[in-house]
mmCIF file of C-alpha atoms in Angstrom:
data_model
loop_
_atom_site.group_PDB
_atom_site.id
_atom_site.type_symbol
_atom_site.label_atom_id
_atom_site.label_comp_id
_atom_site.label_asym_id
_atom_site.label_seq_id
_atom_site.Cartn_x
_atom_site.Cartn_y
_atom_site.Cartn_z
ATOM 1 C CA MET O 1 0.000 0.000 0.000
ATOM 2 C CA PRO O 2 1.463 3.390 -0.998
ATOM 3 C CA LYS O 3 2.332 5.769 1.787
ATOM 4 C CA LYS O 4 -0.049 8.633 2.509
ATOM 5 C CA GLU O 5 2.508 11.240 1.462
ATOM 6 C CA PHE O 6 3.016 9.517 -1.902
ATOM 7 C CA VAL O 7 -0.725 9.446 -2.584
ATOM 8 C CA ARG O 8 -1.069 13.081 -1.505
ATOM 9 C CA LEU O 9 1.794 14.138 -3.810
ATOM 10 C CA ILE O 10 0.282 12.275 -6.768
ATOM 11 C CA GLU O 11 -3.025 14.031 -6.114
ATOM 12 C CA MET O 12 -1.294 17.419 -5.857
ATOM 13 C CA ASN O 13 0.594 16.784 -9.111
ATOM 14 C CA MET O 14 -2.622 15.825 -10.896
ATOM 15 C CA ARG O 15 -4.210 19.092 -9.751
ATOM 16 C CA ALA O 16 -1.140 21.062 -10.802
ATOM 17 C CA VAL O 17 -1.213 19.487 -14.273
ATOM 18 C CA ASP O 18 -4.932 20.285 -14.546
ATOM 19 C CA ARG O 19 -4.295 23.932 -13.612
ATOM 20 C CA MET O 20 -1.410 24.121 -16.061
ATOM 21 C CA SER O 21 -3.583 22.599 -18.791
ATOM 22 C CA ASP O 22 -6.263 25.205 -18.148
ATOM 23 C CA ARG O 23 -3.686 27.996 -18.337
ATOM 24 C CA LEU O 24 -2.209 26.621 -21.552
ATOM 25 C CA LYS O 25 -5.606 26.956 -23.175
ATOM 26 C CA ALA O 26 -5.536 23.834 -25.305
ATOM 27 C CA PRO O 27 -5.752 24.778 -28.973
ATOM 28 C CA THR O 28 -9.361 25.476 -29.849
ATOM 29 C CA ASP O 29 -8.592 27.780 -32.713
ATOM 30 C CA LEU O 30 -8.074 24.900 -35.129
ATOM 31 C CA ILE O 31 -10.950 24.878 -37.608
ATOM 32 C CA GLY O 32 -13.551 25.686 -34.958
ATOM 33 C CA TYR O 33 -13.400 22.480 -32.913
ATOM 34 C CA SER O 34 -13.954 22.492 -29.170
ATOM 35 C CA ARG O 35 -11.230 21.653 -26.678
ATOM 36 C CA GLN O 36 -12.840 18.262 -26.012
ATOM 37 C CA GLN O 37 -13.032 17.427 -29.714
ATOM 38 C CA ILE O 38 -9.395 18.335 -30.311
ATOM 39 C CA GLN O 39 -8.290 16.386 -27.232
ATOM 40 C CA LEU O 40 -10.188 13.328 -28.457
ATOM 41 C CA ILE O 41 -8.608 13.558 -31.914
ATOM 42 C CA VAL O 42 -5.126 13.979 -30.411
ATOM 43 C CA ARG O 43 -5.554 11.134 -27.921
ATOM 44 C CA LEU O 44 -6.870 8.803 -30.618
ATOM 45 C CA HIS O 45 -3.986 9.823 -32.848
ATOM 46 C CA VAL O 46 -1.430 9.135 -30.111
ATOM 47 C CA SER O 47 -2.969 5.976 -28.655
ATOM 48 C CA GLY O 48 -4.218 4.454 -31.905
ATOM 49 C CA ARG O 49 -7.383 2.584 -32.704
ATOM 50 C CA SER O 50 -9.645 2.343 -29.645
ATOM 51 C CA LYS O 51 -13.074 1.129 -28.644
ATOM 52 C CA LEU O 52 -15.612 3.742 -27.613
ATOM 53 C CA LYS O 53 -15.911 2.262 -24.119
ATOM 54 C CA ASP O 54 -12.124 2.479 -23.643
ATOM 55 C CA VAL O 55 -12.030 6.102 -24.795
ATOM 56 C CA ALA O 56 -14.927 6.885 -22.431
ATOM 57 C CA ARG O 57 -13.088 5.236 -19.518
ATOM 58 C CA ARG O 58 -9.901 7.184 -20.319
ATOM 59 C CA GLU O 59 -11.843 10.437 -20.580
ATOM 60 C CA MET O 60 -13.838 9.601 -17.443
ATOM 61 C CA THR O 61 -17.107 10.322 -19.186
ATOM 62 C CA PRO O 62 -20.070 8.121 -20.131
ATOM 63 C CA ALA O 63 -19.841 6.595 -23.612
ATOM 64 C CA SER O 64 -23.265 8.057 -24.379
ATOM 65 C CA ASN O 65 -21.805 11.558 -23.933
ATOM 66 C CA LEU O 66 -19.119 10.840 -26.515
ATOM 67 C CA CYS O 67 -21.445 9.463 -29.180
ATOM 68 C CA ALA O 68 -22.552 12.886 -30.460
ATOM 69 C CA VAL O 69 -18.977 14.187 -30.421
ATOM 70 C CA PHE O 70 -17.708 11.152 -32.324
ATOM 71 C CA LYS O 71 -20.604 11.398 -34.792
ATOM 72 C CA ARG O 72 -19.665 14.984 -35.666
ATOM 73 C CA LEU O 73 -15.974 14.103 -35.979
ATOM 74 C CA GLU O 74 -16.878 11.139 -38.175
ATOM 75 C CA ASN O 75 -19.158 13.287 -40.368
ATOM 76 C CA ASP O 76 -16.341 15.829 -40.719
ATOM 77 C CA GLY O 77 -13.938 13.083 -41.821
ATOM 78 C CA MET O 78 -11.695 13.434 -38.755
ATOM 79 C CA ILE O 79 -12.206 9.944 -37.381
ATOM 80 C CA LEU O 80 -13.124 6.566 -38.784
ATOM 81 C CA ARG O 81 -15.705 4.241 -37.258
ATOM 82 C CA GLU O 82 -15.570 0.479 -37.618
ATOM 83 C CA ILE O 83 -17.893 -2.117 -36.093
ATOM 84 C CA ASP O 84 -15.985 -4.959 -34.441
ATOM 85 C CA LYS O 85 -16.404 -8.071 -36.588
ATOM 86 C CA SER O 86 -16.096 -10.437 -33.624
ATOM 87 C CA ASP O 87 -18.510 -8.521 -31.380
ATOM 88 C CA ARG O 88 -20.889 -6.223 -33.236
ATOM 89 C CA ARG O 89 -21.730 -4.394 -29.995
ATOM 90 C CA ASP O 90 -18.241 -2.887 -29.982
ATOM 91 C CA VAL O 91 -17.179 -0.010 -32.198
ATOM 92 C CA TRP O 92 -13.578 0.904 -33.000
ATOM 93 C CA TYR O 93 -12.532 4.474 -33.684
ATOM 94 C CA SER O 94 -9.341 5.673 -35.312
ATOM 95 C CA VAL O 95 -8.064 8.929 -36.737
ATOM 96 C CA SER O 96 -8.324 9.524 -40.480
ATOM 97 C CA ALA O 97 -5.531 11.173 -42.460
ATOM 98 C CA LYS O 98 -7.400 14.475 -42.145
ATOM 99 C CA GLY O 99 -7.731 13.938 -38.370
ATOM 100 C CA ALA O 100 -4.036 13.029 -38.078
ATOM 101 C CA LYS O 101 -3.109 16.312 -39.773
ATOM 102 C CA LEU O 102 -5.271 18.265 -37.323
ATOM 103 C CA ALA O 103 -3.837 16.270 -34.386
ATOM 104 C CA GLU O 104 -0.274 17.100 -35.464
ATOM 105 C CA GLN O 105 -1.177 20.797 -35.746
ATOM 106 C CA ALA O 106 -2.684 20.698 -32.246
ATOM 107 C CA ILE O 107 0.364 18.889 -30.833
ATOM 108 C CA ASP O 108 2.734 21.433 -32.406
ATOM 109 C CA LEU O 109 0.666 24.300 -30.998
ATOM 110 C CA LEU O 110 0.615 22.679 -27.562
ATOM 111 C CA ARG O 111 4.394 22.188 -27.642
ATOM 112 C CA GLU O 112 4.834 25.883 -28.436
ATOM 113 C CA ARG O 113 2.549 26.854 -25.566
ATOM 114 C CA VAL O 114 4.308 24.527 -23.113
ATOM 115 C CA ALA O 115 7.692 25.980 -24.121
ATOM 116 C CA GLU O 116 6.307 29.486 -23.665
ATOM 117 C CA PHE O 117 4.715 28.543 -20.321
ATOM 118 C CA PHE O 118 8.038 27.302 -18.932
ATOM 119 C CA SER O 119 10.226 29.943 -20.599
ATOM 120 C CA GLY O 120 10.538 31.917 -17.385
ATOM 121 C CA ILE O 121 12.005 29.188 -15.194
ATOM 122 C CA SER O 122 15.697 29.101 -14.440
ATOM 123 C CA ARG O 123 18.018 26.620 -16.135
ATOM 124 C CA GLU O 124 18.588 24.967 -12.756
ATOM 125 C CA ASP O 125 14.826 24.478 -12.221
ATOM 126 C CA GLU O 126 14.467 23.203 -15.779
ATOM 127 C CA ILE O 127 17.146 20.556 -15.128
ATOM 128 C CA ARG O 128 15.500 19.518 -11.837
ATOM 129 C CA LEU O 129 12.032 19.351 -13.391
ATOM 130 C CA THR O 130 13.328 17.393 -16.399
ATOM 131 C CA ALA O 131 15.029 14.866 -14.109
ATOM 132 C CA ALA O 132 11.868 14.478 -12.015
ATOM 133 C CA LEU O 133 9.673 13.993 -15.094
ATOM 134 C CA LYS O 134 12.090 11.407 -16.508
ATOM 135 C CA THR O 135 11.923 9.487 -13.240
ATOM 136 C CA ILE O 136 8.111 9.624 -13.191
ATOM 137 C CA ASN O 137 7.918 8.456 -16.815
ATOM 138 C CA GLU O 138 10.346 5.591 -16.217
ATOM 139 C CA LEU O 139 8.437 4.384 -13.166
ATOM 140 C CA LEU O 140 5.042 4.647 -14.859
ATOM 141 C CA ASN O 141 6.340 2.741 -17.886
ATOM 142 C CA LYS O 142 7.789 0.107 -15.576
ATOM 143 C CA MET O 143 4.417 -0.265 -13.861
ATOM 144 C CA GLU O 144 2.706 -0.848 -17.228
ATOM 145 C CA GLU O 145 4.994 -3.794 -18.053
#
């Protein structure tokens, strides 16, 4: 069982990342899509083909809430929808070439905003933060294995 301090620090980091994300103002100026729509396109692009129920779990939202969003993105040619051949109740979603292009634009814009957000920190703090993030990433990847 993780120690209380560890759990508290994870919770604090999650809140800090949420606040930072809000301040970064995720790119919503890309062809008039909402923040949620762009995030869904980017996450599908990064994670690859996914079932609706898995996307809903990741986004912590009911699948029924995503259906309308996915329908619009599908109608706009941003995502592709495929019924699972082995279980017709499941639907797979993936990013189309058009959606991948938008996702890459959004990722580039986000990278620029992150760089701008952290431009004021000292080189020493940048080194410390980079080392901490590397450690977190290594441990999280290790946990996935």
